[in-house]
Amino acid sequence: ANSTTEYEYYYAFTMDYNKSINGEITVVWNKDVALDVDNDIETAKSDLLFNSNHFSHVTNTTSGNPNPNHGKNWFRVGQLVDFQIDKIFDDPNRPSQNVRYLAKSYSLTNKNNEMVSADGNVVTEPIVISNSGAANHGRYQVSSITMSEPLTLKVNWGLQYGIEQQAILDDAT
């Protein structure tokens, strides 16, 4: 859902045409709601890199290997969904540079454009993704999301810069 008034529900109906029916047909609908995953790497821009040709500005929405994938994903009302993403990934277009992308936080937004927690309670800030340790390339899993209404999950990315340091010892002293 990209606007505060747009939300979707999906209903499915199946019927076995190999059986004959005498009488009434009762249709029991299953209600599905959308989890719209927004994995836009462009949120990682910084003043240092803005309009710079030195870095590639990764725009691939599959970066970080989100599960469920970027885009609209359908789940039954009441179903628990476990969202996972890589916490850190290197720029695949420029592997020799000491810059990598870091998943900083995520937010869940409901159809009323309110930020909510995985259990549906209203929150005021995005949820911080813990990235303790400089080399922590692990996966992050969001607490199970209860799908009671259409939601948008937005991953907020940042940049992390590496520094190379060399020391030259003078043996003459």
XYZ file of N, CA, C and O in Angstrom:
692
model
N 0.843 -1.171 0.000
C 0.000 0.000 0.000
C 0.886 1.231 0.000
O 1.699 1.399 0.886
N 0.724 2.047 -0.992
C 1.588 3.207 -1.109
C 0.949 4.483 -0.609
O 1.616 5.491 -0.474
N -0.326 4.507 -0.350
C -0.968 5.705 0.175
C -1.811 5.315 1.376
O -2.070 4.148 1.620
N -2.247 6.326 2.101
C -2.999 6.037 3.326
C -4.390 5.494 3.043
O -5.008 4.910 3.912
N -4.902 5.673 1.827
C -6.245 5.189 1.528
C -6.244 3.901 0.720
O -7.283 3.317 0.497
N -5.088 3.455 0.279
C -5.027 2.250 -0.561
C -4.666 1.041 0.292
O -3.630 1.012 0.929
N -5.547 0.066 0.333
C -5.236 -1.192 0.978
C -6.007 -2.288 0.257
O -6.995 -2.024 -0.410
N -5.502 -3.506 0.376
C -6.081 -4.578 -0.412
C -6.331 -5.822 0.425
O -5.595 -6.099 1.355
N -7.354 -6.530 0.047
C -7.650 -7.844 0.580
C -7.794 -8.776 -0.610
O -8.210 -8.374 -1.689
N -7.441 -10.030 -0.424
C -7.509 -10.995 -1.504
C -8.368 -12.158 -1.036
O -8.169 -12.674 0.058
N -9.349 -12.549 -1.853
C -10.218 -13.669 -1.526
C -10.037 -14.748 -2.583
O -9.928 -14.454 -3.767
N -10.007 -16.003 -2.162
C -9.818 -17.112 -3.097
C -11.012 -18.066 -3.012
O -11.515 -18.355 -1.932
N -11.447 -18.545 -4.178
C -12.538 -19.510 -4.250
C -12.113 -20.639 -5.184
O -11.636 -20.399 -6.286
N -12.224 -21.860 -4.724
C -11.924 -23.013 -5.576
C -13.110 -23.972 -5.531
O -13.833 -24.047 -4.529
N -13.284 -24.691 -6.635
C -14.396 -25.640 -6.705
C -13.942 -26.866 -7.487
O -13.252 -26.746 -8.504
N -14.329 -28.040 -7.019
C -13.997 -29.295 -7.697
C -15.115 -29.596 -8.695
O -16.232 -29.938 -8.317
N -14.792 -29.439 -9.977
C -15.793 -29.643 -11.028
C -16.060 -31.116 -11.316
O -16.936 -31.455 -12.093
N -15.314 -32.019 -10.688
C -15.508 -33.449 -10.905
C -16.641 -34.023 -10.054
O -17.017 -35.172 -10.222
N -17.157 -33.241 -9.137
C -18.231 -33.715 -8.276
C -19.529 -33.030 -8.677
O -19.556 -31.853 -8.983
N -20.626 -33.801 -8.665
C -21.914 -33.183 -8.969
C -22.534 -32.709 -7.656
O -22.341 -33.298 -6.602
N -23.281 -31.626 -7.767
C -23.877 -31.027 -6.578
C -25.379 -30.926 -6.800
O -25.842 -30.428 -7.815
N -26.144 -31.430 -5.840
C -27.587 -31.314 -5.837
C -27.951 -30.428 -4.665
O -27.800 -30.809 -3.522
N -28.387 -29.233 -4.909
C -28.759 -28.356 -3.808
C -27.972 -27.064 -3.835
O -27.579 -26.581 -4.886
N -27.724 -26.532 -2.658
C -27.065 -25.227 -2.543
C -25.554 -25.371 -2.415
O -25.062 -26.368 -1.914
N -24.872 -24.334 -2.832
C -23.425 -24.242 -2.629
C -23.179 -23.125 -1.621
O -23.681 -22.012 -1.779
N -22.443 -23.444 -0.590
C -22.048 -22.432 0.388
C -20.569 -22.136 0.159
O -19.740 -23.040 0.158
N -20.271 -20.870 -0.053
C -18.889 -20.459 -0.277
C -18.340 -19.907 1.033
O -18.914 -19.002 1.623
N -17.226 -20.475 1.479
C -16.526 -19.983 2.667
C -15.254 -19.311 2.164
O -14.398 -19.953 1.554
N -15.171 -18.018 2.370
C -14.045 -17.248 1.863
C -12.924 -17.193 2.883
O -13.162 -17.045 4.072
N -11.692 -17.298 2.402
C -10.523 -17.043 3.224
C -10.065 -15.627 2.930
O -10.009 -15.217 1.774
N -9.753 -14.889 3.955
C -9.339 -13.506 3.773
C -7.820 -13.415 3.905
O -7.252 -13.813 4.914
N -7.175 -12.899 2.869
C -5.736 -12.660 2.873
C -5.485 -11.161 2.920
O -6.268 -10.377 2.389
N -4.392 -10.773 3.558
C -3.981 -9.366 3.592
C -2.542 -9.269 3.099
O -1.779 -10.236 3.156
N -2.177 -8.091 2.608
C -0.865 -7.896 2.004
C 0.144 -7.375 3.020
O -0.160 -6.501 3.823
N 1.356 -7.927 2.942
C 2.530 -7.353 3.588
C 3.378 -6.816 2.440
O 3.913 -7.581 1.645
N 3.449 -5.507 2.317
C 4.185 -4.857 1.239
C 5.575 -4.511 1.766
O 5.719 -3.628 2.603
N 6.590 -5.250 1.305
C 7.965 -5.055 1.781
C 8.647 -4.011 0.903
O 8.725 -4.171 -0.311
N 9.108 -2.938 1.531
C 9.809 -1.851 0.847
C 11.279 -1.922 1.244
O 11.674 -1.473 2.308
N 12.087 -2.523 0.367
C 13.513 -2.704 0.622
C 14.303 -1.781 -0.294
O 15.135 -2.205 -1.070
N 14.044 -0.482 -0.197
C 14.662 0.505 -1.080
C 16.021 0.904 -0.528
O 16.117 1.610 0.472
N 17.084 0.463 -1.198
C 18.446 0.727 -0.760
C 18.787 2.213 -0.876
O 19.707 2.704 -0.247
N 18.015 2.961 -1.655
C 18.285 4.393 -1.836
C 18.218 5.170 -0.523
O 18.715 6.279 -0.433
N 17.625 4.592 0.527
C 17.570 5.290 1.816
C 18.957 5.409 2.431
O 19.135 6.112 3.412
N 19.957 4.748 1.855
C 21.314 4.769 2.406
C 22.130 5.967 1.942
O 23.287 6.096 2.283
N 21.561 6.849 1.155
C 22.321 8.010 0.682
C 22.810 8.852 1.856
O 22.142 8.995 2.862
N 23.981 9.417 1.682
C 24.505 10.351 2.676
C 25.052 11.568 1.943
O 25.219 11.547 0.724
N 25.355 12.617 2.678
C 25.901 13.820 2.053
C 27.209 13.526 1.334
O 27.510 14.094 0.303
N 28.009 12.635 1.892
C 29.293 12.303 1.287
C 29.119 11.659 -0.078
O 29.872 11.918 -1.005
N 28.108 10.821 -0.210
C 27.922 10.077 -1.460
C 26.919 10.706 -2.408
O 26.817 10.305 -3.549
N 26.151 11.659 -1.934
C 25.107 12.224 -2.767
C 25.710 12.861 -4.011
O 26.633 13.646 -3.937
N 25.209 12.487 -5.183
C 25.705 12.967 -6.480
C 27.179 12.672 -6.696
O 27.865 13.389 -7.393
N 27.670 11.617 -6.101
C 29.072 11.240 -6.268
C 29.185 10.093 -7.255
O 28.370 9.186 -7.278
N 30.197 10.114 -8.064
C 30.453 9.015 -9.001
C 31.409 7.998 -8.408
O 31.793 7.054 -9.076
N 31.830 8.206 -7.166
C 32.806 7.311 -6.550
C 32.191 6.002 -6.092
O 32.874 5.017 -5.937
N 30.891 5.997 -5.859
C 30.223 4.803 -5.377
C 29.055 4.482 -6.294
O 28.554 5.336 -7.006
N 28.606 3.257 -6.255
C 27.660 2.781 -7.264
C 26.191 3.045 -6.941
O 25.358 2.867 -7.803
N 25.866 3.448 -5.734
C 24.466 3.650 -5.351
C 23.614 2.422 -5.700
O 22.830 2.428 -6.624
N 23.797 1.352 -4.975
C 23.053 0.117 -5.193
C 21.560 0.414 -5.135
O 21.089 1.079 -4.224
N 20.818 -0.045 -6.120
C 19.371 0.179 -6.132
C 18.594 -1.129 -6.228
O 17.386 -1.118 -6.327
N 19.277 -2.249 -6.186
C 18.633 -3.545 -6.326
C 17.805 -3.854 -5.082
O 18.334 -3.912 -3.973
N 16.511 -4.066 -5.254
C 15.620 -4.319 -4.116
C 15.796 -5.717 -3.520
O 15.224 -6.006 -2.476
N 16.597 -6.583 -4.179
C 16.871 -7.898 -3.602
C 18.113 -7.870 -2.725
O 18.422 -8.859 -2.073
N 18.838 -6.747 -2.681
C 20.020 -6.638 -1.830
C 19.623 -6.852 -0.381
O 18.600 -6.360 0.080
N 20.443 -7.594 0.328
C 20.118 -7.927 1.709
C 19.273 -9.183 1.807
O 18.938 -9.624 2.891
N 18.897 -9.758 0.686
C 18.123 -11.006 0.637
C 16.892 -10.996 1.536
O 16.745 -11.838 2.422
N 15.976 -10.045 1.326
C 14.786 -10.005 2.189
C 13.901 -11.228 1.990
O 13.770 -11.739 0.884
N 13.328 -11.699 3.085
C 12.396 -12.820 3.034
C 11.269 -12.537 4.028
O 11.532 -12.474 5.220
N 10.023 -12.311 3.561
C 9.525 -12.340 2.193
C 10.178 -11.251 1.336
O 10.752 -10.298 1.840
N 10.063 -11.433 0.023
C 10.712 -10.567 -0.950
C 10.142 -9.153 -0.966
O 9.026 -8.912 -0.516
N 10.931 -8.246 -1.556
C 10.482 -6.877 -1.814
C 9.194 -6.935 -2.633
O 9.073 -7.736 -3.554
N 8.238 -6.094 -2.306
C 6.960 -6.058 -3.019
C 5.843 -6.616 -2.174
O 5.971 -6.842 -0.970
N 4.719 -6.866 -2.822
C 3.501 -7.300 -2.135
C 3.521 -8.820 -1.942
O 3.722 -9.568 -2.883
N 3.280 -9.249 -0.711
C 3.222 -10.660 -0.339
C 1.908 -10.882 0.407
O 1.537 -10.076 1.260
N 1.211 -11.982 0.100
C -0.124 -12.228 0.660
C -0.093 -13.301 1.734
O 0.543 -14.338 1.570
N -0.818 -13.023 2.833
C -0.888 -13.955 3.952
C -2.309 -13.981 4.502
O -3.041 -13.001 4.412
N -2.694 -15.124 5.095
C -4.018 -15.260 5.716
C -4.109 -14.364 6.944
O -3.138 -14.179 7.673
N -5.281 -13.821 7.179
C -5.520 -13.043 8.387
C -5.223 -13.942 9.586
O -5.672 -15.089 9.635
N -4.449 -13.431 10.531
C -4.065 -14.185 11.717
C -2.759 -14.940 11.576
O -2.211 -15.414 12.570
N -2.248 -15.079 10.341
C -0.998 -15.805 10.123
C 0.179 -15.023 10.703
O 0.219 -13.788 10.666
N 1.152 -15.753 11.272
C 2.378 -15.142 11.771
C 3.427 -15.176 10.662
O 3.623 -16.205 10.018
N 4.089 -14.047 10.444
C 5.099 -13.930 9.385
C 6.419 -13.538 10.030
O 6.482 -12.598 10.823
N 7.476 -14.256 9.677
C 8.821 -13.952 10.166
C 9.613 -13.313 9.031
O 9.987 -13.990 8.074
N 9.868 -12.004 9.117
C 10.651 -11.293 8.116
C 12.127 -11.372 8.495
O 12.493 -11.162 9.645
N 12.975 -11.691 7.503
C 14.417 -11.772 7.718
C 15.140 -10.971 6.652
O 14.676 -10.882 5.506
N 16.314 -10.429 7.033
C 17.151 -9.697 6.084
C 18.601 -9.758 6.562
O 18.857 -9.874 7.762
N 19.544 -9.726 5.590
C 20.956 -9.637 5.952
C 21.197 -8.289 6.618
O 20.724 -7.259 6.138
N 21.944 -8.285 7.721
C 22.204 -7.032 8.426
C 23.177 -6.140 7.657
O 23.064 -4.926 7.702
N 24.135 -6.736 6.984
C 25.183 -5.993 6.291
C 25.466 -6.679 4.961
O 25.467 -7.901 4.881
N 25.684 -5.883 3.903
C 26.184 -6.454 2.653
C 27.104 -5.456 1.981
O 26.967 -4.246 2.123
N 28.103 -5.991 1.268
C 29.068 -5.168 0.544
C 28.480 -4.753 -0.793
O 27.644 -5.452 -1.359
N 28.931 -3.629 -1.306
C 28.486 -3.147 -2.612
C 29.026 -4.104 -3.676
O 30.236 -4.179 -3.880
N 28.149 -4.856 -4.348
C 28.628 -5.836 -5.330
C 29.250 -5.191 -6.569
O 30.010 -5.840 -7.287
N 28.958 -3.922 -6.814
C 29.505 -3.244 -7.989
C 30.900 -2.676 -7.760
O 31.617 -2.395 -8.707
N 31.274 -2.496 -6.507
C 32.587 -1.922 -6.178
C 33.177 -2.638 -4.958
O 33.296 -2.051 -3.886
N 33.573 -3.897 -5.137
C 34.041 -4.668 -3.987
C 35.364 -4.178 -3.391
O 35.680 -4.485 -2.256
N 36.144 -3.393 -4.136
C 37.437 -2.940 -3.633
C 37.318 -1.728 -2.708
O 38.281 -1.359 -2.058
N 36.153 -1.103 -2.649
C 36.001 0.078 -1.799
C 35.495 -0.312 -0.425
O 34.750 -1.270 -0.261
N 35.911 0.438 0.563
C 35.564 0.127 1.947
C 34.256 0.786 2.363
O 34.204 1.572 3.296
N 33.201 0.462 1.627
C 31.868 0.956 1.959
C 30.927 -0.244 1.901
O 30.997 -1.053 0.990
N 30.069 -0.343 2.896
C 29.074 -1.413 2.868
C 27.745 -0.862 3.365
O 27.682 0.194 3.996
N 26.699 -1.592 3.072
C 25.342 -1.191 3.428
C 24.938 -1.899 4.717
O 25.217 -3.076 4.908
N 24.255 -1.157 5.578
C 23.915 -1.625 6.905
C 22.421 -1.414 7.150
O 21.924 -0.295 7.007
N 21.702 -2.484 7.483
C 20.279 -2.361 7.833
C 20.209 -1.733 9.222
O 20.612 -2.341 10.209
N 19.728 -0.478 9.298
C 19.720 0.257 10.568
C 18.436 0.047 11.357
O 18.465 -0.100 12.570
N 17.301 0.068 10.662
C 16.018 -0.050 11.356
C 14.952 -0.463 10.347
O 15.201 -0.515 9.144
N 13.771 -0.739 10.867
C 12.623 -1.015 10.001
C 11.386 -0.428 10.654
O 11.354 -0.165 11.859
N 10.388 -0.194 9.828
C 9.117 0.276 10.369
C 7.993 -0.506 9.706
O 8.087 -0.891 8.549
N 6.964 -0.760 10.477
C 5.728 -1.371 9.987
C 4.667 -0.288 10.006
O 4.497 0.394 11.021
N 3.970 -0.105 8.895
C 2.943 0.922 8.807
C 1.628 0.263 8.420
O 1.589 -0.545 7.488
N 0.560 0.610 9.124
C -0.751 0.029 8.807
C -1.489 0.892 7.780
O -0.974 1.907 7.311
N -2.716 0.512 7.447
C -3.491 1.218 6.416
C -3.859 2.637 6.825
O -4.190 3.458 5.986
N -3.785 2.951 8.128
C -4.044 4.310 8.615
C -2.777 5.150 8.672
O -2.771 6.228 9.257
N -1.683 4.605 8.121
C -0.379 5.264 8.087
C 0.209 5.464 9.490
O 0.947 6.405 9.739
N -0.137 4.546 10.415
C 0.424 4.559 11.761
C 1.549 3.539 11.821
O 1.418 2.438 11.283
N 2.653 3.898 12.489
C 3.708 2.917 12.720
C 3.245 1.985 13.828
O 2.738 2.446 14.861
N 3.417 0.683 13.601
C 2.977 -0.312 14.580
C 4.088 -1.329 14.829
O 4.996 -1.489 14.020
N 3.992 -2.021 15.957
C 4.911 -3.111 16.266
C 4.399 -4.387 15.599
O 3.314 -4.407 15.008
N 5.182 -5.466 15.707
C 4.812 -6.734 15.076
C 3.474 -7.262 15.586
O 2.771 -7.972 14.874
N 3.081 -6.903 16.813
C 1.794 -7.369 17.352
C 0.659 -6.371 17.136
O -0.436 -6.546 17.643
N 0.936 -5.278 16.383
C -0.118 -4.345 16.007
C -0.267 -3.117 16.883
O -1.092 -2.264 16.604
N 0.527 -3.013 17.958
C 0.446 -1.839 18.832
C 1.123 -0.641 18.164
O 2.178 -0.776 17.555
N 0.542 0.535 18.317
C 1.097 1.753 17.730
C 2.410 2.109 18.430
O 2.497 2.049 19.660
N 3.441 2.448 17.632
C 4.746 2.876 18.151
C 5.086 4.231 17.542
O 4.484 4.643 16.550
N 6.060 4.914 18.107
C 6.403 6.257 17.626
C 7.719 6.309 16.864
O 8.002 7.295 16.196
N 8.537 5.271 16.946
C 9.849 5.255 16.295
C 10.034 3.944 15.538
O 9.491 2.912 15.936
N 10.844 3.965 14.460
C 11.203 2.704 13.807
C 11.937 1.779 14.782
O 12.556 2.255 15.745
N 11.889 0.485 14.545
C 12.551 -0.496 15.405
C 14.001 -0.612 14.956
O 14.286 -0.867 13.777
N 14.939 -0.430 15.883
C 16.375 -0.468 15.584
C 16.802 -1.911 15.385
O 16.427 -2.806 16.143
N 17.623 -2.135 14.350
C 18.198 -3.454 14.085
C 19.566 -3.490 14.738
O 20.427 -2.665 14.429
N 19.767 -4.421 15.640
C 21.035 -4.525 16.360
C 22.130 -5.009 15.426
O 21.984 -6.017 14.745
N 23.232 -4.266 15.381
C 24.390 -4.635 14.551
C 25.661 -4.590 15.381
O 26.658 -4.006 14.981
N 25.633 -5.190 16.542
C 26.824 -5.177 17.383
C 27.934 -5.973 16.710
O 27.704 -7.007 16.107
N 29.135 -5.458 16.801
C 30.283 -6.113 16.177
C 30.513 -5.588 14.784
O 29.608 -5.530 13.968
N 31.738 -5.180 14.498
C 32.064 -4.540 13.219
C 31.911 -5.487 12.035
O 31.626 -5.055 10.929
N 32.093 -6.774 12.232
C 32.061 -7.700 11.108
C 30.814 -8.569 11.110
O 30.788 -9.627 10.491
N 29.769 -8.153 11.779
C 28.573 -8.960 11.928
C 27.763 -8.984 10.636
O 26.988 -8.091 10.356
N 27.961 -10.014 9.828
C 27.249 -10.163 8.554
C 26.048 -11.098 8.678
O 25.584 -11.649 7.704
N 25.529 -11.313 9.866
C 24.440 -12.266 10.076
C 23.100 -11.785 9.547
O 22.973 -10.746 8.920
N 22.072 -12.583 9.819
C 20.702 -12.262 9.431
C 19.983 -11.666 10.628
O 20.263 -11.990 11.765
N 19.022 -10.804 10.334
C 18.164 -10.243 11.372
C 16.759 -10.749 11.121
O 16.288 -10.751 9.982
N 16.094 -11.181 12.176
C 14.707 -11.636 12.055
C 13.818 -10.774 12.921
O 14.057 -10.611 14.116
N 12.801 -10.198 12.281
C 11.800 -9.395 12.976
C 10.950 -10.336 13.825
O 10.699 -11.481 13.440
N 10.531 -9.858 14.986
C 9.579 -10.642 15.779
C 8.390 -11.003 14.900
O 8.005 -10.233 14.024
N 7.798 -12.158 15.124
C 6.687 -12.614 14.283
C 5.614 -11.542 14.151
O 5.118 -11.019 15.147
N 5.282 -11.221 12.909
C 4.271 -10.207 12.605
C 2.923 -10.893 12.501
O 2.768 -11.841 11.724
N 1.948 -10.437 13.273
C 0.590 -10.971 13.185
C -0.141 -10.229 12.077
O -0.354 -9.024 12.163
N -0.523 -10.942 11.035
C -1.176 -10.320 9.882
C -2.675 -10.181 10.142
O -3.454 -11.071 9.853
N -3.058 -9.031 10.701
C -4.467 -8.768 10.970
C -5.037 -7.728 10.021
O -6.243 -7.566 9.925
N -4.150 -7.003 9.323
C -4.544 -5.969 8.380
C -3.392 -5.776 7.389
O -2.283 -6.232 7.635
N -3.631 -5.082 6.271
C -2.537 -4.814 5.334
C -1.457 -3.963 6.006
O -1.770 -3.016 6.737
N -0.187 -4.330 5.782
C 0.943 -3.631 6.387
C 2.013 -3.352 5.342
O 2.158 -4.100 4.378
N 2.791 -2.291 5.570
C 3.990 -2.016 4.778
C 5.178 -2.102 5.722
O 5.180 -1.482 6.784
N 6.176 -2.908 5.352
C 7.405 -3.032 6.124
C 8.502 -2.335 5.333
O 8.799 -2.729 4.203
N 9.085 -1.283 5.893
C 10.138 -0.528 5.222
C 11.446 -0.725 5.964
O 11.526 -0.486 7.162
N 12.476 -1.167 5.218
C 13.817 -1.316 5.773
C 14.569 -0.011 5.545
O 14.579 0.514 4.430
N 15.184 0.520 6.599
C 15.962 1.754 6.512
C 17.444 1.408 6.513
O 17.953 0.843 7.482
N 18.123 1.742 5.424
C 19.524 1.382 5.227
C 20.445 2.558 5.512
O 20.086 3.709 5.311
N 21.647 2.241 5.943
C 22.693 3.236 6.140
C 23.973 2.753 5.491
O 24.038 1.639 4.963
N 24.965 3.582 5.514
C 26.279 3.242 4.961
C 27.289 3.138 6.087
O 27.224 3.864 7.072
N 28.231 2.225 5.916
C 29.302 2.060 6.884
C 30.608 2.163 6.107
O 30.764 1.515 5.060
N 31.526 2.983 6.606
C 32.780 3.236 5.903
C 33.925 2.554 6.624
O 34.021 2.612 7.841
N 34.806 1.930 5.856
C 36.003 1.312 6.408
C 37.186 2.245 6.238
O 37.243 3.039 5.298
N 38.129 2.148 7.143
C 39.335 2.970 7.087
C 40.536 2.034 7.089
O 40.625 1.132 7.925
N 41.447 2.250 6.153
C 42.689 1.496 6.139
C 43.758 2.358 6.772
O 43.887 3.544 6.464
N 44.528 1.750 7.652
C 45.569 2.487 8.341
C 46.871 1.722 8.204
O 46.900 0.502 8.345
N 47.941 2.443 7.917
C 49.259 1.832 7.817
C 50.223 2.606 8.690
O 50.113 3.839 8.814
N 51.168 1.910 9.252
C 52.202 2.553 10.048
C 53.555 2.192 9.456
O 53.806 1.049 9.088
N 54.405 3.187 9.338
C 55.766 2.960 8.837
C 56.709 3.179 9.998
O 56.743 4.248 10.606
N 57.440 2.151 10.323
C 58.404 2.236 11.412
C 59.752 2.668 10.871
O 60.224 2.155 9.860
N 60.369 3.604 11.540
C 61.694 4.068 11.138
C 62.704 3.343 11.978
O 62.828 3.581 13.180
N 63.430 2.422 11.370
C 64.420 1.628 12.094
C 65.669 2.433 12.445
O 66.534 1.990 13.190
N 65.789 3.644 11.901
C 66.990 4.436 12.104
C 67.065 5.045 13.495
O 68.127 5.450 13.949
N 65.963 5.112 14.200
C 66.014 5.763 15.511
C 66.206 4.798 16.637
O 66.007 3.662 16.641
